[in-house]
PDB file of C-alpha atoms and ligand atoms in Angstrom:
ATOM      1  CA  UNK A 924     123.187-132.038 143.192  1.00  0.00           C
ATOM      2  CA  UNK A 925     126.264-133.787 141.822  1.00  0.00           C
ATOM      3  CA  UNK A 926     128.256-131.592 139.471  1.00  0.00           C
ATOM      4  CA  UNK A 927     130.353-133.434 136.933  1.00  0.00           C
ATOM      5  CA  UNK A 928     131.157-130.488 134.671  1.00  0.00           C
ATOM      6  CA  UNK A 929     134.772-129.431 134.291  1.00  0.00           C
ATOM      7  CA  UNK A 930     136.395-126.384 135.808  1.00  0.00           C
ATOM      8  CA  UNK A 931     138.206-124.281 133.205  1.00  0.00           C
ATOM      9  CA  UNK A 932     140.343-121.173 133.562  1.00  0.00           C
ATOM     10  CA  UNK A 933     139.004-118.109 131.804  1.00  0.00           C
ATOM     11  CA  UNK A 934     140.917-114.894 132.488  1.00  0.00           C
ATOM     12  CA  UNK A 935     142.510-116.592 135.495  1.00  0.00           C
ATOM     13  CA  UNK A 936     139.237-117.445 137.153  1.00  0.00           C
ATOM     14  CA  UNK A 937     138.220-120.987 137.915  1.00  0.00           C
ATOM     15  CA  UNK A 938     134.754-121.461 136.579  1.00  0.00           C
ATOM     16  CA  UNK A 939     132.063-124.092 136.641  1.00  0.00           C
ATOM     17  CA  UNK A 940     131.042-124.733 133.094  1.00  0.00           C
ATOM     18  CA  UNK A 941     127.313-125.175 132.433  1.00  0.00           C
ATOM     19  CA  UNK A 942     126.722-128.609 130.892  1.00  0.00           C
ATOM     20  CA  UNK A 943     123.911-127.481 128.594  1.00  0.00           C
ATOM     21  CA  UNK A 944     124.038-124.035 126.990  1.00  0.00           C
ATOM     22  CA  UNK A 945     121.133-122.974 124.773  1.00  0.00           C
ATOM     23  CA  UNK A 946     121.133-119.951 122.478  1.00  0.00           C
ATOM     24  CA  UNK A 947     118.553-117.802 120.756  1.00  0.00           C
ATOM     25  CA  UNK A 948     120.437-116.301 117.834  1.00  0.00           C
ATOM     26  CA  UNK A 949     118.607-113.047 117.321  1.00  0.00           C
ATOM     27  CA  UNK A 950     119.471-109.971 115.260  1.00  0.00           C
ATOM     28  CA  UNK A 951     120.666-111.342 111.924  1.00  0.00           C
ATOM     29  CA  UNK A 952     118.145-109.390 109.854  1.00  0.00           C
ATOM     30  CA  UNK A 953     118.727-106.204 111.814  1.00  0.00           C
ATOM     31  CA  UNK A 954     122.498-106.563 111.411  1.00  0.00           C
ATOM     32  CA  UNK A 955     122.091-106.721 107.631  1.00  0.00           C
ATOM     33  CA  UNK A 956     119.588-103.860 107.490  1.00  0.00           C
ATOM     34  CA  UNK A 957     121.934-101.640 109.497  1.00  0.00           C
ATOM     35  CA  UNK A 958     124.534-102.269 106.822  1.00  0.00           C
ATOM     36  CA  UNK A 959     122.075-101.579 104.013  1.00  0.00           C
ATOM     37  CA  UNK A 960     122.183-105.205 102.875  1.00  0.00           C
ATOM     38  CA  UNK A 961     119.546-107.889 102.305  1.00  0.00           C
ATOM     39  CA  UNK A 962     118.575-110.022 105.316  1.00  0.00           C
ATOM     40  CA  UNK A 963     120.251-113.091 103.873  1.00  0.00           C
ATOM     41  CA  UNK A 964     123.657-111.476 104.409  1.00  0.00           C
ATOM     42  CA  UNK A 965     122.842-111.378 108.107  1.00  0.00           C
ATOM     43  CA  UNK A 966     121.923-115.062 108.109  1.00  0.00           C
ATOM     44  CA  UNK A 967     125.097-115.848 106.202  1.00  0.00           C
ATOM     45  CA  UNK A 968     127.243-113.966 108.700  1.00  0.00           C
ATOM     46  CA  UNK A 969     125.207-115.535 111.521  1.00  0.00           C
ATOM     47  CA  UNK A 970     126.468-118.894 110.364  1.00  0.00           C
ATOM     48  CA  UNK A 971     130.060-117.753 110.941  1.00  0.00           C
ATOM     49  CA  UNK A 972     129.054-116.794 114.472  1.00  0.00           C
ATOM     50  CA  UNK A 973     127.667-120.311 114.924  1.00  0.00           C
ATOM     51  CA  UNK A 974     131.076-121.664 113.947  1.00  0.00           C
ATOM     52  CA  UNK A 975     132.948-119.344 116.349  1.00  0.00           C
ATOM     53  CA  UNK A 976     130.670-120.080 119.285  1.00  0.00           C
ATOM     54  CA  UNK A 977     130.630-123.832 118.612  1.00  0.00           C
ATOM     55  CA  UNK A 978     134.417-123.993 118.642  1.00  0.00           C
ATOM     56  CA  UNK A 979     134.735-121.953 121.847  1.00  0.00           C
ATOM     57  CA  UNK A 980     131.973-123.853 123.667  1.00  0.00           C
ATOM     58  CA  UNK A 981     133.633-127.124 122.744  1.00  0.00           C
ATOM     59  CA  UNK A 982     137.015-125.863 123.998  1.00  0.00           C
ATOM     60  CA  UNK A 983     135.428-124.804 127.283  1.00  0.00           C
ATOM     61  CA  UNK A 984     133.978-128.239 127.972  1.00  0.00           C
ATOM     62  CA  UNK A 985     130.287-127.519 127.366  1.00  0.00           C
ATOM     63  CA  UNK A 986     128.513-130.890 126.911  1.00  0.00           C
ATOM     64  CA  UNK A 987     125.559-129.741 124.798  1.00  0.00           C
ATOM     65  CA  UNK A 988     125.143-126.535 122.802  1.00  0.00           C
ATOM     66  CA  UNK A 989     121.568-126.129 121.587  1.00  0.00           C
ATOM     67  CA  UNK A 990     120.983-123.492 118.904  1.00  0.00           C
ATOM     68  CA  UNK A 991     117.523-122.211 117.991  1.00  0.00           C
ATOM     69  CA  UNK A 992     117.992-122.230 114.219  1.00  0.00           C
ATOM     70  CA  UNK A 993     114.398-122.275 112.979  1.00  0.00           C
ATOM     71  CA  UNK A 994     111.181-122.067 114.968  1.00  0.00           C
ATOM     72  CA  UNK A 995     107.757-123.395 114.008  1.00  0.00           C
ATOM     73  CA  UNK A 996     106.755-119.694 113.812  1.00  0.00           C
ATOM     74  CA  UNK A 997     109.431-118.902 111.216  1.00  0.00           C
ATOM     75  CA  UNK A 998     107.285-120.407 108.428  1.00  0.00           C
ATOM     76  CA  UNK A 999     105.348-117.118 108.540  1.00  0.00           C
ATOM     77  CA  UNK A1000     108.326-115.246 107.084  1.00  0.00           C
ATOM     78  CA  UNK A1001     108.391-114.343 103.372  1.00  0.00           C
ATOM     79  CA  UNK A1002     108.700-117.524 101.235  1.00  0.00           C
ATOM     80  CA  UNK A1003     112.017-116.414  99.736  1.00  0.00           C
ATOM     81  CA  UNK A1004     113.550-116.005 103.178  1.00  0.00           C
ATOM     82  CA  UNK A1005     112.175-119.384 104.340  1.00  0.00           C
ATOM     83  CA  UNK A1006     113.649-120.979 101.227  1.00  0.00           C
ATOM     84  CA  UNK A1007     117.026-119.373 101.912  1.00  0.00           C
ATOM     85  CA  UNK A1008     116.984-120.472 105.563  1.00  0.00           C
ATOM     86  CA  UNK A1009     116.194-124.060 104.547  1.00  0.00           C
ATOM     87  CA  UNK A1010     119.390-124.112 102.473  1.00  0.00           C
ATOM     88  CA  UNK A1011     121.572-123.048 105.396  1.00  0.00           C
ATOM     89  CA  UNK A1012     121.993-126.455 107.036  1.00  0.00           C
ATOM     90  CA  UNK A1013     123.244-127.785 103.678  1.00  0.00           C
ATOM     91  CA  UNK A1014     125.735-124.950 103.325  1.00  0.00           C
ATOM     92  CA  UNK A1015     126.705-125.149 106.973  1.00  0.00           C
ATOM     93  CA  UNK A1016     127.612-128.817 106.792  1.00  0.00           C
ATOM     94  CA  UNK A1017     129.351-128.563 103.405  1.00  0.00           C
ATOM     95  CA  UNK A1018     131.688-126.064 104.989  1.00  0.00           C
ATOM     96  CA  UNK A1019     132.018-127.139 108.601  1.00  0.00           C
ATOM     97  CA  UNK A1020     131.771-130.907 108.918  1.00  0.00           C
ATOM     98  CA  UNK A1021     135.580-131.442 108.672  1.00  0.00           C
ATOM     99  CA  UNK A1022     136.081-128.886 111.433  1.00  0.00           C
ATOM    100  CA  UNK A1023     133.384-130.533 113.571  1.00  0.00           C
ATOM    101  CA  UNK A1024     135.134-133.892 113.090  1.00  0.00           C
ATOM    102  CA  UNK A1025     138.466-132.390 114.075  1.00  0.00           C
ATOM    103  CA  UNK A1026     136.924-131.090 117.308  1.00  0.00           C
ATOM    104  CA  UNK A1027     135.162-134.391 117.988  1.00  0.00           C
ATOM    105  CA  UNK A1028     131.749-132.620 117.915  1.00  0.00           C
ATOM    106  CA  UNK A1029     128.614-134.702 117.460  1.00  0.00           C
ATOM    107  CA  UNK A1030     125.633-133.226 115.598  1.00  0.00           C
ATOM    108  CA  UNK A1031     122.072-133.728 116.826  1.00  0.00           C
ATOM    109  CA  UNK A1032     118.713-132.236 115.886  1.00  0.00           C
ATOM    110  CA  UNK A1033     115.487-131.604 117.778  1.00  0.00           C
ATOM    111  CA  UNK A1034     112.265-130.523 116.119  1.00  0.00           C
ATOM    112  CA  UNK A1035     109.539-131.603 113.729  1.00  0.00           C
ATOM    113  CA  UNK A1036     110.501-133.204 110.434  1.00  0.00           C
ATOM    114  CA  UNK A1037     107.235-132.269 108.720  1.00  0.00           C
ATOM    115  CA  UNK A1038     107.447-129.478 106.103  1.00  0.00           C
ATOM    116  CA  UNK A1039     111.274-129.570 106.070  1.00  0.00           C
ATOM    117  CA  UNK A1040     112.493-130.114 102.472  1.00  0.00           C
ATOM    118  CA  UNK A1041     113.987-133.561 101.960  1.00  0.00           C
ATOM    119  CA  UNK A1042     117.333-132.135 100.761  1.00  0.00           C
ATOM    120  CA  UNK A1043     117.630-130.267 104.076  1.00  0.00           C
ATOM    121  CA  UNK A1044     116.665-133.346 106.082  1.00  0.00           C
ATOM    122  CA  UNK A1045     119.221-135.350 104.130  1.00  0.00           C
ATOM    123  CA  UNK A1046     122.029-132.879 104.918  1.00  0.00           C
ATOM    124  CA  UNK A1047     121.201-132.933 108.603  1.00  0.00           C
ATOM    125  CA  UNK A1048     120.927-136.732 108.646  1.00  0.00           C
ATOM    126  CA  UNK A1049     124.291-137.041 106.858  1.00  0.00           C
ATOM    127  CA  UNK A1050     125.967-134.787 109.390  1.00  0.00           C
ATOM    128  CA  UNK A1051     124.437-136.779 112.243  1.00  0.00           C
ATOM    129  CA  UNK A1052     125.580-140.048 110.665  1.00  0.00           C
ATOM    130  CA  UNK A1053     129.091-138.796 109.955  1.00  0.00           C
ATOM    131  CA  UNK A1054     129.592-137.511 113.493  1.00  0.00           C
ATOM    132  CA  UNK A1055     127.697-140.221 115.390  1.00  0.00           C
ATOM    133  CA  UNK A1056     130.861-141.752 116.904  1.00  0.00           C
ATOM    134  CA  UNK A1057     132.258-138.436 118.133  1.00  0.00           C
ATOM    135  CA  UNK A1058     132.490-138.270 121.906  1.00  0.00           C
ATOM    136  CA  UNK A1059     132.939-134.529 122.475  1.00  0.00           C
ATOM    137  CA  UNK A1060     130.357-131.754 122.637  1.00  0.00           C
ATOM    138  CA  UNK A1061     126.910-132.299 121.135  1.00  0.00           C
ATOM    139  CA  UNK A1062     125.952-129.516 118.713  1.00  0.00           C
ATOM    140  CA  UNK A1063     122.181-129.691 118.929  1.00  0.00           C
ATOM    141  CA  UNK A1064     120.151-127.772 116.345  1.00  0.00           C
ATOM    142  CA  UNK A1065     116.578-126.865 117.224  1.00  0.00           C
ATOM    143  CA  UNK A1066     115.169-126.881 113.725  1.00  0.00           C
ATOM    144  CA  UNK A1067     111.438-126.496 113.014  1.00  0.00           C
ATOM    145  CA  UNK A1068     111.140-126.533 116.786  1.00  0.00           C
ATOM    146  CA  UNK A1069     108.382-125.139 119.017  1.00  0.00           C
ATOM    147  CA  UNK A1070     108.140-125.941 122.695  1.00  0.00           C
ATOM    148  CA  UNK A1071     104.354-125.959 123.110  1.00  0.00           C
ATOM    149  CA  UNK A1072     103.957-128.231 120.081  1.00  0.00           C
ATOM    150  CA  UNK A1073     106.638-130.485 121.584  1.00  0.00           C
ATOM    151  CA  UNK A1074     104.681-130.726 124.841  1.00  0.00           C
ATOM    152  CA  UNK A1075     101.427-131.382 122.929  1.00  0.00           C
ATOM    153  CA  UNK A1076     103.103-134.185 120.988  1.00  0.00           C
ATOM    154  CA  UNK A1077     104.449-135.742 124.205  1.00  0.00           C
ATOM    155  CA  UNK A1078     100.979-135.516 125.770  1.00  0.00           C
ATOM    156  CA  UNK A1079      99.384-137.278 122.800  1.00  0.00           C
ATOM    157  CA  UNK A1080     101.940-140.088 122.872  1.00  0.00           C
ATOM    158  CA  UNK A1081     101.551-140.592 126.613  1.00  0.00           C
ATOM    159  CA  UNK A1082      97.731-140.603 126.412  1.00  0.00           C
ATOM    160  CA  UNK A1083      97.830-143.171 123.614  1.00  0.00           C
ATOM    161  CA  UNK A1084     100.125-145.340 125.748  1.00  0.00           C
ATOM    162  CA  UNK A1085      97.672-145.053 128.646  1.00  0.00           C
ATOM    163  CA  UNK A1086      94.783-146.094 126.390  1.00  0.00           C
ATOM    164  CA  UNK A1087      96.834-149.024 125.091  1.00  0.00           C
ATOM    165  CA  UNK A1088      97.632-150.087 128.644  1.00  0.00           C
ATOM    166  CA  UNK A1089     101.373-149.461 128.294  1.00  0.00           C
ATOM    167  CA  UNK A1090     101.432-146.893 131.104  1.00  0.00           C
ATOM    168  CA  UNK A1091      99.284-146.286 134.206  1.00  0.00           C
ATOM    169  CA  UNK A1092      97.918-142.773 134.646  1.00  0.00           C
ATOM    170  CA  UNK A1093      99.402-142.811 138.182  1.00  0.00           C
ATOM    171  CA  UNK A1094     102.839-143.354 136.677  1.00  0.00           C
ATOM    172  CA  UNK A1095     102.729-140.224 134.519  1.00  0.00           C
ATOM    173  CA  UNK A1096     105.274-138.094 136.360  1.00  0.00           C
ATOM    174  CA  UNK A1097     107.883-135.491 135.408  1.00  0.00           C
ATOM    175  CA  UNK A1098     110.307-138.198 134.340  1.00  0.00           C
ATOM    176  CA  UNK A1099     107.671-139.727 132.029  1.00  0.00           C
ATOM    177  CA  UNK A1100     107.026-136.386 130.375  1.00  0.00           C
ATOM    178  CA  UNK A1101     110.739-135.658 130.086  1.00  0.00           C
ATOM    179  CA  UNK A1102     111.344-138.905 128.219  1.00  0.00           C
ATOM    180  CA  UNK A1103     108.711-137.996 125.624  1.00  0.00           C
ATOM    181  CA  UNK A1104     110.249-134.633 124.708  1.00  0.00           C
ATOM    182  CA  UNK A1105     112.670-134.208 121.785  1.00  0.00           C
ATOM    183  CA  UNK A1106     115.463-133.561 124.302  1.00  0.00           C
ATOM    184  CA  UNK A1107     115.380-137.237 125.278  1.00  0.00           C
ATOM    185  CA  UNK A1108     118.086-137.501 122.586  1.00  0.00           C
ATOM    186  CA  UNK A1109     120.513-135.459 124.705  1.00  0.00           C
ATOM    187  CA  UNK A1110     120.061-137.433 127.935  1.00  0.00           C
ATOM    188  CA  UNK A1111     121.356-136.816 130.612  1.00  0.00           C
ATOM    189  CA  UNK A1112     121.636-133.114 129.723  1.00  0.00           C
ATOM    190  CA  UNK A1113     117.959-132.367 128.933  1.00  0.00           C
ATOM    191  CA  UNK A1114     117.762-129.429 131.333  1.00  0.00           C
ATOM    192  CA  UNK A1115     119.271-126.160 130.111  1.00  0.00           C
ATOM    193  CA  UNK A1116     121.806-124.664 132.546  1.00  0.00           C
ATOM    194  CA  UNK A1117     122.469-121.382 130.755  1.00  0.00           C
ATOM    195  CA  UNK A1118     120.247-119.678 128.190  1.00  0.00           C
ATOM    196  CA  UNK A1119     121.801-116.930 126.097  1.00  0.00           C
ATOM    197  CA  UNK A1120     119.865-114.545 123.853  1.00  0.00           C
ATOM    198  CA  UNK A1121     121.487-111.956 121.617  1.00  0.00           C
ATOM    199  CA  UNK A1122     120.235-108.666 120.256  1.00  0.00           C
ATOM    200  CA  UNK A1123     118.751-107.154 123.411  1.00  0.00           C
ATOM    201  CA  UNK A1124     115.484-109.108 123.385  1.00  0.00           C
ATOM    202  CA  UNK A1125     114.551-110.689 126.715  1.00  0.00           C
ATOM    203  CA  UNK A1126     111.959-113.309 125.840  1.00  0.00           C
ATOM    204  CA  UNK A1127     111.839-117.104 125.705  1.00  0.00           C
ATOM    205  CA  UNK A1128     109.851-117.243 122.441  1.00  0.00           C
ATOM    206  CA  UNK A1129     108.559-120.809 122.840  1.00  0.00           C
ATOM    207  CA  UNK A1130     112.080-122.234 123.230  1.00  0.00           C
ATOM    208  CA  UNK A1131     112.572-125.247 125.538  1.00  0.00           C
ATOM    209  CA  UNK A1132     109.889-124.121 128.025  1.00  0.00           C
ATOM    210  CA  UNK A1133     110.061-127.296 130.119  1.00  0.00           C
ATOM    211  CA  UNK A1134     113.837-127.625 129.893  1.00  0.00           C
ATOM    212  CA  UNK A1135     114.513-124.011 130.940  1.00  0.00           C
ATOM    213  CA  UNK A1136     112.662-124.407 134.259  1.00  0.00           C
ATOM    214  CA  UNK A1137     115.835-123.831 136.338  1.00  0.00           C
ATOM    215  CA  UNK A1138     118.221-122.217 133.864  1.00  0.00           C
ATOM    216  CA  UNK A1139     120.149-118.987 134.279  1.00  0.00           C
ATOM    217  CA  UNK A1140     119.517-116.349 131.603  1.00  0.00           C
ATOM    218  CA  UNK A1141     122.173-114.195 129.955  1.00  0.00           C
ATOM    219  CA  UNK A1142     121.182-111.409 127.598  1.00  0.00           C
ATOM    220  CA  UNK A1143     123.562-109.622 125.269  1.00  0.00           C
ATOM    221  CA  UNK A1144     122.857-106.473 123.280  1.00  0.00           C
ATOM    222  CA  UNK A1145     125.128-107.641 120.469  1.00  0.00           C
ATOM    223  CA  UNK A1146     123.446-108.695 117.256  1.00  0.00           C
ATOM    224  CA  UNK A1147     124.048-112.394 116.552  1.00  0.00           C
ATOM    225  CA  UNK A1148     126.485-111.929 113.615  1.00  0.00           C
ATOM    226  CA  UNK A1149     128.696-109.898 115.987  1.00  0.00           C
ATOM    227  CA  UNK A1150     128.684-112.682 118.573  1.00  0.00           C
ATOM    228  CA  UNK A1151     131.973-114.482 119.223  1.00  0.00           C
ATOM    229  CA  UNK A1152     133.876-116.721 121.620  1.00  0.00           C
ATOM    230  CA  UNK A1153     134.787-113.884 123.958  1.00  0.00           C
ATOM    231  CA  UNK A1154     131.108-112.989 124.457  1.00  0.00           C
ATOM    232  CA  UNK A1155     130.438-116.643 125.244  1.00  0.00           C
ATOM    233  CA  UNK A1156     133.233-116.476 127.837  1.00  0.00           C
ATOM    234  CA  UNK A1157     131.556-113.432 129.411  1.00  0.00           C
ATOM    235  CA  UNK A1158     128.305-115.363 129.678  1.00  0.00           C
ATOM    236  CA  UNK A1159     130.143-118.324 131.233  1.00  0.00           C
ATOM    237  CA  UNK A1160     131.801-116.016 133.769  1.00  0.00           C
ATOM    238  CA  UNK A1161     128.484-114.447 134.689  1.00  0.00           C
ATOM    239  CA  UNK A1162     126.995-117.936 135.131  1.00  0.00           C
ATOM    240  CA  UNK A1163     129.724-118.880 137.537  1.00  0.00           C
ATOM    241  CA  UNK A1164     129.050-115.831 139.672  1.00  0.00           C
ATOM    242  CA  UNK A1165     125.440-116.746 140.337  1.00  0.00           C
ATOM    243  CA  UNK A1166     124.343-118.935 143.202  1.00  0.00           C
ATOM    244  CA  UNK A1167     122.117-121.706 141.958  1.00  0.00           C
ATOM    245  CA  UNK A1168     119.578-122.770 144.538  1.00  0.00           C
ATOM    246  CA  UNK A1169     116.948-124.942 142.838  1.00  0.00           C
ATOM    247  CA  UNK A1170     114.316-123.362 145.114  1.00  0.00           C
ATOM    248  CA  UNK A1171     116.267-124.072 148.285  1.00  0.00           C
ATOM    249  CA  UNK A1172     117.634-121.365 150.592  1.00  0.00           C
TER     250      UNK A1172
HETATM  251  C1  V07 B2163     120.755-120.493 110.378  1.00  0.00           C
HETATM  252  C2  V07 B2163     122.549-118.854 110.883  1.00  0.00           C
HETATM  253  C3  V07 B2163     122.647-118.654 112.361  1.00  0.00           C
HETATM  254  C4  V07 B2163     121.797-117.545 112.856  1.00  0.00           C
HETATM  255  C5  V07 B2163     120.321-117.863 112.848  1.00  0.00           C
HETATM  256  C6  V07 B2163     119.597-117.648 111.542  1.00  0.00           C
HETATM  257  C7  V07 B2163     120.346-118.070 110.329  1.00  0.00           C
HETATM  258  C8  V07 B2163     123.077-122.996 111.060  1.00  0.00           C
HETATM  259  C9  V07 B2163     121.963-123.735 110.773  1.00  0.00           C
HETATM  260  C10 V07 B2163     121.823-125.165 110.843  1.00  0.00           C
HETATM  261  C11 V07 B2163     120.600-125.740 111.167  1.00  0.00           C
HETATM  262  C12 V07 B2163     120.452-127.110 111.261  1.00  0.00           C
HETATM  263  C13 V07 B2163     121.534-127.882 111.051  1.00  0.00           C
HETATM  264  C14 V07 B2163     122.758-127.338 110.747  1.00  0.00           C
HETATM  265  C15 V07 B2163     122.916-125.981 110.633  1.00  0.00           C
HETATM  266  C16 V07 B2163     120.982-122.823 110.479  1.00  0.00           C
HETATM  267  C17 V07 B2163     118.951-121.965 109.937  1.00  0.00           C
HETATM  268  C18 V07 B2163     119.442-120.693 110.036  1.00  0.00           C
HETATM  269  C19 V07 B2163     117.533-122.198 109.573  1.00  0.00           C
HETATM  270  F1  V07 B2163     121.424-129.214 111.190  1.00  0.00           F
HETATM  271  N1  V07 B2163     122.802-121.718 110.934  1.00  0.00           N
HETATM  272  N2  V07 B2163     121.527-121.584 110.588  1.00  0.00           N
HETATM  273  N3  V07 B2163     119.697-123.043 110.146  1.00  0.00           N
HETATM  274  N4  V07 B2163     121.227-119.198 110.485  1.00  0.00           N
END
């Protein structure tokens, strides 16, 4: 495999930086409850952690940072909480777009548009438009995202193309499936290199199932609002210390 990712010094160690880092930002509600506050305070503080981690990842030369902001399962939460979460992209961009511009970060989104309020979609679209010419890290929000539903959607599209004679069944290979997933928009970094999950949980929770086929996993016991750039550096160091074999010996 050709490795084009930069080598950066962290604590005097040369390290290979994973091109695509994906994060499951768990523990916001628990963080708030431990402090005797409402869950929304945890989400609010979680947004600050997003800012810290985005800035550090961009400094380290990560190409794509994918954040699991809202899953297709999250609609089952209490309506008030869902409503609050839907406002967060608007608040996030009101506050952070200038900083994203300064760091040359480009915003992208993967997920289903259906059910997302139009004001939220508009905020995300604006941020994507405003940062479309940036050439640095891609900050990729998985929003109303579910991996099985993504694979189902790709399957439907491919089958329809086969029926319409646009593709031969013989030609449906891994590449063909890959190009029908949401992550087509982050080509050539569709595969996750390093998956990080906070808050002590060690599950994938329907997040990028196809794209995580060969990724390294890093779990932290810290609750997401306590996450920061130094924890990201620890994860990057641990990544460097693992031999990646892709099934070979
Ligand atoms: C959310 C803050 C981070 C911890 C996880 C739960 C709460 C940023 C966004 C966001 C999403 C899309 C977008 C821009 C920003 C966000 C939700 C929750 C639903 F284009 N943080 N954050 N979205 N939290």
